PDB file of C-alpha atoms and ligand atoms in Angstrom:
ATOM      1  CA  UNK A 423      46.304 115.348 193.981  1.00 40.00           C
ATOM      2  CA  UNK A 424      47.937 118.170 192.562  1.00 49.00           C
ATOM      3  CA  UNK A 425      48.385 118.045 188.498  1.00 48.00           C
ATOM      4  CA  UNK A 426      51.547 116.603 187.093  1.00 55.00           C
ATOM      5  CA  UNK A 427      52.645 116.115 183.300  1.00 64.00           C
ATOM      6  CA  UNK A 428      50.287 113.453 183.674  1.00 73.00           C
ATOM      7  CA  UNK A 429      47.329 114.202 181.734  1.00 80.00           C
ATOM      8  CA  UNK A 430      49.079 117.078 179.803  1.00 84.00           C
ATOM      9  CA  UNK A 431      49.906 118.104 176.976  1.00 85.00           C
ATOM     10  CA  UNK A 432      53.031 120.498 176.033  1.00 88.00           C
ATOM     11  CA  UNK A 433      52.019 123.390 174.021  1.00 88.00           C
ATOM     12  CA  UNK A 434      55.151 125.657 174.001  1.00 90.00           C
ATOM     13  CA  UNK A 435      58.029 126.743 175.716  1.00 91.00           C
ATOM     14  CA  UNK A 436      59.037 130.219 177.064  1.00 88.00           C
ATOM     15  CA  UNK A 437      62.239 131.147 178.059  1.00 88.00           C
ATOM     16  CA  UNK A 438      63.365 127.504 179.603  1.00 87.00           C
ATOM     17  CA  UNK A 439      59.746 127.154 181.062  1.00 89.00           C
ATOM     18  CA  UNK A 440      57.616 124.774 179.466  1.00 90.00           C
ATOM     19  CA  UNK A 441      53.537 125.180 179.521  1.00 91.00           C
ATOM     20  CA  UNK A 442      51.292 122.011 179.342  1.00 89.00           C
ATOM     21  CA  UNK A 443      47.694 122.314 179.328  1.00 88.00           C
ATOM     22  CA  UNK A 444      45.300 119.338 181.573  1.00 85.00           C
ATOM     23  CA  UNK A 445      43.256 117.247 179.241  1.00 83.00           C
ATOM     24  CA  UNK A 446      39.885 118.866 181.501  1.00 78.00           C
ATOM     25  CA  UNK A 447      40.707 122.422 180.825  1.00 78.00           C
ATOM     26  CA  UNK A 448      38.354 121.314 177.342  1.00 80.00           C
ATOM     27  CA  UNK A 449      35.755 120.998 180.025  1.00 78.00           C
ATOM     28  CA  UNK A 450      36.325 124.436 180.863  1.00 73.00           C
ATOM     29  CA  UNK A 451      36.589 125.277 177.145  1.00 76.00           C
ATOM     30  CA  UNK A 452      33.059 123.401 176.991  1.00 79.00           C
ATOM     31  CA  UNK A 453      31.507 125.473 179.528  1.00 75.00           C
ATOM     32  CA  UNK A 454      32.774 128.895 178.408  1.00 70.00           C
ATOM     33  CA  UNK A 455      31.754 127.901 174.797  1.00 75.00           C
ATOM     34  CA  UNK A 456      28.204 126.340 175.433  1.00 79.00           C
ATOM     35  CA  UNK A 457      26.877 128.012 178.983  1.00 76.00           C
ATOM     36  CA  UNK A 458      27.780 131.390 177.941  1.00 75.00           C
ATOM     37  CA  UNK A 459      26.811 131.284 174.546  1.00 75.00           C
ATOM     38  CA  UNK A 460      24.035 133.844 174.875  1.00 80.00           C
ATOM     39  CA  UNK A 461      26.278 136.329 175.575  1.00 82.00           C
ATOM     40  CA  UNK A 462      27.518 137.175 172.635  1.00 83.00           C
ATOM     41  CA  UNK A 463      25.950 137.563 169.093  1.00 80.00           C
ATOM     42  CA  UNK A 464      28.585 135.430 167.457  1.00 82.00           C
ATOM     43  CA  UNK A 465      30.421 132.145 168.788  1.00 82.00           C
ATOM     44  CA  UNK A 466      33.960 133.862 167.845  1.00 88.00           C
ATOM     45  CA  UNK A 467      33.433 136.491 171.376  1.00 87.00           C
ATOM     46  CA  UNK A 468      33.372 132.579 173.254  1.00 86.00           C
ATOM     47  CA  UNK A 469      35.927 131.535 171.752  1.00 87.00           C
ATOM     48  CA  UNK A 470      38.076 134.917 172.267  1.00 89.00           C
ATOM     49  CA  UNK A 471      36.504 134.715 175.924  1.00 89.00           C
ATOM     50  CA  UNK A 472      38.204 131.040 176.541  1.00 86.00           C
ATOM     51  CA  UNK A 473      41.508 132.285 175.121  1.00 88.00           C
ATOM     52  CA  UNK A 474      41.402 135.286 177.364  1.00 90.00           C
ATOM     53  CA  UNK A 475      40.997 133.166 180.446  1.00 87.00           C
ATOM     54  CA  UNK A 476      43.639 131.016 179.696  1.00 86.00           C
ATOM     55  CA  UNK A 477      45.758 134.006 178.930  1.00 91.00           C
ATOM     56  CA  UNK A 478      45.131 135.808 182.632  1.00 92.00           C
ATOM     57  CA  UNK A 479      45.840 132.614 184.295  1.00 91.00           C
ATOM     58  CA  UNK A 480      48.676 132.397 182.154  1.00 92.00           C
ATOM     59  CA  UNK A 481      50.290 135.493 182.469  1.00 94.00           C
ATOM     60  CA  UNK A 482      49.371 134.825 186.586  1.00 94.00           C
ATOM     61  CA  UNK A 483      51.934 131.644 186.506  1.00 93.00           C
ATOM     62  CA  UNK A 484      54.409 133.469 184.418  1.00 94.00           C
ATOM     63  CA  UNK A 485      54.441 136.102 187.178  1.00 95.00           C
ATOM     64  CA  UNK A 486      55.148 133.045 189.846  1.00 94.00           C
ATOM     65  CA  UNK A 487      58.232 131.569 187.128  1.00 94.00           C
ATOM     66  CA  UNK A 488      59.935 134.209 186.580  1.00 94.00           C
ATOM     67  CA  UNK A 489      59.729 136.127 190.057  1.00 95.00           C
ATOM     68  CA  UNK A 490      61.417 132.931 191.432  1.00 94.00           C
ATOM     69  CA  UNK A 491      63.665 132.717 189.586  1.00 94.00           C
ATOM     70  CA  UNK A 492      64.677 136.406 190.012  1.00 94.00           C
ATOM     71  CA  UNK A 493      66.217 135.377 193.387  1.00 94.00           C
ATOM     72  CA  UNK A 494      67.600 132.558 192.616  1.00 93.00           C
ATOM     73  CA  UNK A 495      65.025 129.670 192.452  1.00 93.00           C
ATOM     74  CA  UNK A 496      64.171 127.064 190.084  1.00 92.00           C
ATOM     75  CA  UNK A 497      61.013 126.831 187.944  1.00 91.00           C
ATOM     76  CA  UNK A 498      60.458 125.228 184.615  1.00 88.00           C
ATOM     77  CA  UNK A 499      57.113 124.321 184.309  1.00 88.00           C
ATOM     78  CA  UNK A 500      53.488 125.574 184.111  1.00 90.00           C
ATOM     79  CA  UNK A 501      50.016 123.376 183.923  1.00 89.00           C
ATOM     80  CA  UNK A 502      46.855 125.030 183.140  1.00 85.00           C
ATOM     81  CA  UNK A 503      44.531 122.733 184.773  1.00 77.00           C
ATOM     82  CA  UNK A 504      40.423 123.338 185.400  1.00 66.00           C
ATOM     83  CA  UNK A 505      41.416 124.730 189.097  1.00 65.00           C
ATOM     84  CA  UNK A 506      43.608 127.622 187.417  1.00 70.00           C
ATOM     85  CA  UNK A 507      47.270 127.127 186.425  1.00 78.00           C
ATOM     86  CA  UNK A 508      50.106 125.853 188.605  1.00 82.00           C
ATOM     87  CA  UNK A 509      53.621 127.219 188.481  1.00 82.00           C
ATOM     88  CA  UNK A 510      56.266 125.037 189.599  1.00 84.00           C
ATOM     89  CA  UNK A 511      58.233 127.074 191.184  1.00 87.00           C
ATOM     90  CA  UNK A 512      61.276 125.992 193.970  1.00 91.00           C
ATOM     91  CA  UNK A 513      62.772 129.001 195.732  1.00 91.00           C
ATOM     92  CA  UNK A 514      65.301 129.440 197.975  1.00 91.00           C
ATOM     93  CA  UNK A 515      64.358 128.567 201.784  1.00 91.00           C
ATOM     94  CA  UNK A 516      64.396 131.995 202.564  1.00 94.00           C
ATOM     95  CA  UNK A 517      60.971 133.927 203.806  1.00 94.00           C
ATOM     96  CA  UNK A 518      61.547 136.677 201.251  1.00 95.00           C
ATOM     97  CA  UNK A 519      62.455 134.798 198.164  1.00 95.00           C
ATOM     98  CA  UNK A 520      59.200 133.013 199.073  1.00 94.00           C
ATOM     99  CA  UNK A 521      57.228 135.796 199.644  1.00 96.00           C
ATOM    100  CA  UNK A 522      58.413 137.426 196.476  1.00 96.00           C
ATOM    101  CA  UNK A 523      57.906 134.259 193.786  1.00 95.00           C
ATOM    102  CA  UNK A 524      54.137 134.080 195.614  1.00 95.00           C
ATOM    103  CA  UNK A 525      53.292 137.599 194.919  1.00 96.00           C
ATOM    104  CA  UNK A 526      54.566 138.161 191.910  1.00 96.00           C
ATOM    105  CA  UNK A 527      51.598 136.202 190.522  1.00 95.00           C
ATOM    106  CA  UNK A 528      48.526 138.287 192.176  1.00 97.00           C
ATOM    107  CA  UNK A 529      50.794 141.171 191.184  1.00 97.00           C
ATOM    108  CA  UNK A 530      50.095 140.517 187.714  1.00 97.00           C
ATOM    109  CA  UNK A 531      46.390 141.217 188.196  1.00 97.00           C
ATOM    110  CA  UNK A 532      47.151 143.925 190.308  1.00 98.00           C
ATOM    111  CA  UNK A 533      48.710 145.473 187.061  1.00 98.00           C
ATOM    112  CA  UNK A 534      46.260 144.526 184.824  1.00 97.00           C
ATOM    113  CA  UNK A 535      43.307 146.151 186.692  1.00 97.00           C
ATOM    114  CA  UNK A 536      44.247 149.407 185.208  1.00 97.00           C
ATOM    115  CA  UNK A 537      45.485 148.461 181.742  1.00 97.00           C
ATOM    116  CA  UNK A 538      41.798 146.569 181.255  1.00 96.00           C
ATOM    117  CA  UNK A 539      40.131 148.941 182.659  1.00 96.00           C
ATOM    118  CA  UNK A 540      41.475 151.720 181.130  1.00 96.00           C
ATOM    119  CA  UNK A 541      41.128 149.922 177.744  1.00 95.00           C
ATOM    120  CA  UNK A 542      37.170 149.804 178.528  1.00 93.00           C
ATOM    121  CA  UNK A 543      37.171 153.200 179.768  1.00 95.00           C
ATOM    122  CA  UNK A 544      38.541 154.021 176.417  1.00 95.00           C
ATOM    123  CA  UNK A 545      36.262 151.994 174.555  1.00 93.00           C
ATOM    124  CA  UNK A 546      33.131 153.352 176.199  1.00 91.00           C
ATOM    125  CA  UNK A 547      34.336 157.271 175.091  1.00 91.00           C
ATOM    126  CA  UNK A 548      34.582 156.157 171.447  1.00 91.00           C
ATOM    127  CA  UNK A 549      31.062 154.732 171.509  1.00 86.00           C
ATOM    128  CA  UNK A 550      31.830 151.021 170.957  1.00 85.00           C
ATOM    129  CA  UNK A 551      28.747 150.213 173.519  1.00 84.00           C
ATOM    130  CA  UNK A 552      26.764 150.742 170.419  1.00 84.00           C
ATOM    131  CA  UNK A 553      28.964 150.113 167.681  1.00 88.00           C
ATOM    132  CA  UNK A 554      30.447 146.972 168.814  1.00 87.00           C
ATOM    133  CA  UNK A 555      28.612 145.157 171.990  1.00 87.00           C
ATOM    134  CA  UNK A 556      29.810 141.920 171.632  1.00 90.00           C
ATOM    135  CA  UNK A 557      33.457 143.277 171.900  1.00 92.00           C
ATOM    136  CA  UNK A 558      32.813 145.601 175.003  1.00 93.00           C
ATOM    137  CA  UNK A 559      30.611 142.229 176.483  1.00 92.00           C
ATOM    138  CA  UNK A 560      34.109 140.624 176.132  1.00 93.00           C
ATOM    139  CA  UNK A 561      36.066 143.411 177.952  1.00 95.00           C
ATOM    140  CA  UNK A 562      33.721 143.605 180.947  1.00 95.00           C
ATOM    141  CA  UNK A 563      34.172 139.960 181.543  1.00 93.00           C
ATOM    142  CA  UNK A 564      37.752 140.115 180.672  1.00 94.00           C
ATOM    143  CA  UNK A 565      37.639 142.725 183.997  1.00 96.00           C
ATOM    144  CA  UNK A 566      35.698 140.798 185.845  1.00 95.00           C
ATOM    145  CA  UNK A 567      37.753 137.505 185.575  1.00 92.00           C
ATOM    146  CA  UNK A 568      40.793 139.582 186.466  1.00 96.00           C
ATOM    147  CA  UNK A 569      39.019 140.933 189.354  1.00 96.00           C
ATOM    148  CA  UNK A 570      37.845 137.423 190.663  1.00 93.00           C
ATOM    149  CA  UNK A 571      41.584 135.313 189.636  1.00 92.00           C
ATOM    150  CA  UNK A 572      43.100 138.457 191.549  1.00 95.00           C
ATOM    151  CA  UNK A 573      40.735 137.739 195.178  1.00 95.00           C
ATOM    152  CA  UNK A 574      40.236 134.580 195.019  1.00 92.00           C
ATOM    153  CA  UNK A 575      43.949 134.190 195.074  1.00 93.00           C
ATOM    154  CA  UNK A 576      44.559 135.933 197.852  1.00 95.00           C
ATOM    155  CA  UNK A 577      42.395 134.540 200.389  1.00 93.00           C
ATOM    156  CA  UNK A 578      44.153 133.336 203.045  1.00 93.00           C
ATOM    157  CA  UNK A 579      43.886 129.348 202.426  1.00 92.00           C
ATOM    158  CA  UNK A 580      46.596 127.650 202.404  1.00 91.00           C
ATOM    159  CA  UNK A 581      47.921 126.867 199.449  1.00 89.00           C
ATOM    160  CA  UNK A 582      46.274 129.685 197.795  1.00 93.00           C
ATOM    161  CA  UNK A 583      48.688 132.587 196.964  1.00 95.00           C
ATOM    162  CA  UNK A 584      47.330 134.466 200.131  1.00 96.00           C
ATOM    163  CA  UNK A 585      47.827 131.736 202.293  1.00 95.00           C
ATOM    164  CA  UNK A 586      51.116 131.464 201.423  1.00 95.00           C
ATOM    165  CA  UNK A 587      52.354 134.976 201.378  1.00 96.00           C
ATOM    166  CA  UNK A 588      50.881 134.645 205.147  1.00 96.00           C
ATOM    167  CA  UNK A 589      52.827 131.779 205.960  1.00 96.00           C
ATOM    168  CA  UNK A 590      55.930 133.847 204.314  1.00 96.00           C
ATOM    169  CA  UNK A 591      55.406 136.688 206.556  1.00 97.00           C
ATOM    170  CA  UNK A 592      54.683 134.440 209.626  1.00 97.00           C
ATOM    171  CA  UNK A 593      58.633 132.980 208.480  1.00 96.00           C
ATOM    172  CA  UNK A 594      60.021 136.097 209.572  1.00 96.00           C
ATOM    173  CA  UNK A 595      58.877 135.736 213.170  1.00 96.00           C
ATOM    174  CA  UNK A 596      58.479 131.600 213.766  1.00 95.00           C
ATOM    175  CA  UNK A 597      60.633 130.100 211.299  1.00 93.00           C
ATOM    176  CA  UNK A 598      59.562 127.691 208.520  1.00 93.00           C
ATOM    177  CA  UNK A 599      58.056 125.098 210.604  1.00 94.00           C
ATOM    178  CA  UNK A 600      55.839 127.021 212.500  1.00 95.00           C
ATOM    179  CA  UNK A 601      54.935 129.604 210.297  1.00 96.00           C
ATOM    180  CA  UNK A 602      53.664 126.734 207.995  1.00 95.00           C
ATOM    181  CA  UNK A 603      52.022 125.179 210.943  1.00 96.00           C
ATOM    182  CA  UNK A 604      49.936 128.295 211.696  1.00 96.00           C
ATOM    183  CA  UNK A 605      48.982 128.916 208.154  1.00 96.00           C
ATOM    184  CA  UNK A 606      47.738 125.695 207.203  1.00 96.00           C
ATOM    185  CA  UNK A 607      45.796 125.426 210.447  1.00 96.00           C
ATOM    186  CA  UNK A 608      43.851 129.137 209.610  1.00 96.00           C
ATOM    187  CA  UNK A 609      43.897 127.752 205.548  1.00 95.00           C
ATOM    188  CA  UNK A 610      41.674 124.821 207.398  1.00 94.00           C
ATOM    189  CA  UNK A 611      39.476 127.094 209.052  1.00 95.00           C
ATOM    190  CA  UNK A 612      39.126 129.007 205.992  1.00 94.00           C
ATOM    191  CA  UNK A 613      38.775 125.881 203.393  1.00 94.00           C
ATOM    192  CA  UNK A 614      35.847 124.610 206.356  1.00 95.00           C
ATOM    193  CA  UNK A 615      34.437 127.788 205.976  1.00 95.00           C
ATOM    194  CA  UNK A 616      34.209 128.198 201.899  1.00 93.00           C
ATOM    195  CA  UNK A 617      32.762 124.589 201.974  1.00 94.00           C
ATOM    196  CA  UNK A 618      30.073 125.535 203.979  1.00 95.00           C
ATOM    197  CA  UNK A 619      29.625 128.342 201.924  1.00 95.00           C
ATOM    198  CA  UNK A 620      29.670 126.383 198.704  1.00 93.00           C
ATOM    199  CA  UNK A 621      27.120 123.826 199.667  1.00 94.00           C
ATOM    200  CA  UNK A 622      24.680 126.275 201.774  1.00 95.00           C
ATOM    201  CA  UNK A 623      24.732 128.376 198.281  1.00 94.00           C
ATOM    202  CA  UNK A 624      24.084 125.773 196.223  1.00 90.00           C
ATOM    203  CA  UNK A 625      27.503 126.656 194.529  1.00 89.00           C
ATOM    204  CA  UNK A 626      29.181 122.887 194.224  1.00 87.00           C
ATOM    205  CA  UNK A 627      32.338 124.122 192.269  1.00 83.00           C
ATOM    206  CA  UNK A 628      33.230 125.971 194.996  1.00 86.00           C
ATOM    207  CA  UNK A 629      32.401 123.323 197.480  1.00 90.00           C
ATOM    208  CA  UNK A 630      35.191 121.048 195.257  1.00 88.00           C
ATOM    209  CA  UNK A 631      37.000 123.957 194.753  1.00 87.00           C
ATOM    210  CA  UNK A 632      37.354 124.050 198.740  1.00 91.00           C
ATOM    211  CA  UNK A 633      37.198 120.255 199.290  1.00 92.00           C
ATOM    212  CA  UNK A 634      40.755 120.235 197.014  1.00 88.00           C
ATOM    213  CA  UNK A 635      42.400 123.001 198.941  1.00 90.00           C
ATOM    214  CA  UNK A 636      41.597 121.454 201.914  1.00 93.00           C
ATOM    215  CA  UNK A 637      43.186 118.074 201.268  1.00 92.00           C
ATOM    216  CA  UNK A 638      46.127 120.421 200.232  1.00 90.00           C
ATOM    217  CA  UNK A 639      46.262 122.170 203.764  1.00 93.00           C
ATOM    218  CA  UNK A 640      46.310 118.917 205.627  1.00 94.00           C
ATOM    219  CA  UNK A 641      49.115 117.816 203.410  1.00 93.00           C
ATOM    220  CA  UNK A 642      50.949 120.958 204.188  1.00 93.00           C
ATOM    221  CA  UNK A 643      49.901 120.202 207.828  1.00 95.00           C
ATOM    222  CA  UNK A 644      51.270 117.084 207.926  1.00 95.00           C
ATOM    223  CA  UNK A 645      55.284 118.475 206.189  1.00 94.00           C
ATOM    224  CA  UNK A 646      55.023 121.182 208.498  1.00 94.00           C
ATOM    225  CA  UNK A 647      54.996 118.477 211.694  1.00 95.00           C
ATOM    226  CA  UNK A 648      57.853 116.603 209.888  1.00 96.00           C
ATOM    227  CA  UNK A 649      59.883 119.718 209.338  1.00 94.00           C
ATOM    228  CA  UNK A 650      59.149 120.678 213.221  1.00 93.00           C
ATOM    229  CA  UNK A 651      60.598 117.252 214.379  1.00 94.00           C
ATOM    230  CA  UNK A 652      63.547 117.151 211.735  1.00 94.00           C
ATOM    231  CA  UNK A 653      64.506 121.031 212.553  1.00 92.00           C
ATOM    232  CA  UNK A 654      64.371 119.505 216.645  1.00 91.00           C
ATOM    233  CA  UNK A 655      66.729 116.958 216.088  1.00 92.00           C
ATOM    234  CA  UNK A 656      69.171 118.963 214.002  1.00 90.00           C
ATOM    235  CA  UNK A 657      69.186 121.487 216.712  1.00 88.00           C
ATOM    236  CA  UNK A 658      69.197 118.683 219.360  1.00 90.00           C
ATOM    237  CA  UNK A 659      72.280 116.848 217.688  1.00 88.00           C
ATOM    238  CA  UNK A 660      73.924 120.370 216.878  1.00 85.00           C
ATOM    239  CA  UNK A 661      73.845 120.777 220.969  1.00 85.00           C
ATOM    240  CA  UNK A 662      75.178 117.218 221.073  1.00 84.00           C
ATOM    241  CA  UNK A 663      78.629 117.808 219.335  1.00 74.00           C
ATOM    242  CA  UNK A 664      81.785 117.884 220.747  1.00 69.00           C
ATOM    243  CA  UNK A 665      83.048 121.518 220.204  1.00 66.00           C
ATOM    244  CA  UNK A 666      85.985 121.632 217.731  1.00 65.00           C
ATOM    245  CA  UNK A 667      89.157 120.972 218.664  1.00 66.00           C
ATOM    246  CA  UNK A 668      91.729 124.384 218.044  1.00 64.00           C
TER     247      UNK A 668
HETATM  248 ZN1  LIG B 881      49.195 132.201 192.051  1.00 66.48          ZN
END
């Protein structure tokens, strides 16, 4: 269930990583274009708006890529895909390579708060509210999105960048098997909980939204067992061996 090539489309490469964009992120362009069109005075602030989401998410994956492979790790890919981008990334099996390629990406946002919100800051002294409200319309939403890309991503649901950074930090103290184990048990309590959420408050994107990370979790559930019983039987044949002979 998670996006592949499949579906894709390669737009361009940077730096040995190549970014595709999903066939349905037109559905997002769609929405952004048509359900937000009263926002602006002119259709070109839409437009700008849809290129400035894919941009944030972009720059979010980049963060992912290139933090990875900063210590060592492998990641070529990116998809931009209607539930936000995925970065391919393969670190080394070590908590803090982990830890490091998942935060890298909320890290981003963290940087950006005060770049776009010093730019509207800056726009607001010169007067542009009055001059130019289609462009400062643009900027506040640019902020928000930021703001929203940057939480949501670090709730603690498994997979979400949150729920992995737990499950990082949990690595230090129970190993990988465990730690995983633990996080994708809370990430179930937490996808339950957003799915409630989502349908009590009408808010069905966020029910799917939750309803996709939740199938994720169980996956993650389900590797986490396997790794448990394969690390046992390492450990178990390990004990096994005849000590070496001097
Ligand atoms: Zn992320």
């Amino acid at each position: 269930m998670t996006p592949t090539r499949q579906g894709s489309f390669r737009l361009f490469e940077f730096r040995g990583i190549e970014v595709s964009l999903h066939w349905s992120w037109f559905l997002v362009g769609a929405y952004v274009l048509t359900s937000r069109a009263d926002e602006y005075a002119s259709p070109f602030w839409n437009v700008a708006e849809y290129l400035a989401l894919f941009a944030l998410v972009l720059l979010h994956e980049f963060g992912h890529s290139l933090a990875c492979r900063s210590v060592g790790g492998h990641s070529d890919q990116i998809v931009l895909w209607p539930l936000g981008g995925v970065a391919y990334v393969a670190p080394p099996q070590r908590p803090g390579a982990q830890l490091w390629s998942i935060a890298a990406g909320p890290l981003v946002n963290v940087a950006l708060v005060p770049v776009l919100y010093g730019a509207l800051w800056l726009a607001g002294e010169r007067g542009l509210y009055d001059t130019q409200p289609d462009f400062m319309e643009w900027l506040l939403t640019l902020n928000f999105i930021n703001a929203i890309l940057l939480a949501f991503n670090l709730l603690p649901i498994y997979p979400l960048d949150g729920g992995q950074m737990l499950r990082s930090v949990l690595w230090y103290f129970m190993g990988p098997a465990n730690s995983l184990l633990v996080a994708t048990v809370l990430g179930f309590l937490g996808g339950l909980a957003l799915i409630t959420y989502g349908l009590l408050a009408g808010r069905l994107w966020t029910a799917v939204l939750a309803a996709f990370l939740l199938f994720n979790c169980w996956q993650g559930f389900r590797f986490a067992r396997l790794l448990r019983a394969h690390l046992a039987a390492e450990q178990a044949r390990a004990r096994a061996e005849p000590p070496p002979v001097p």
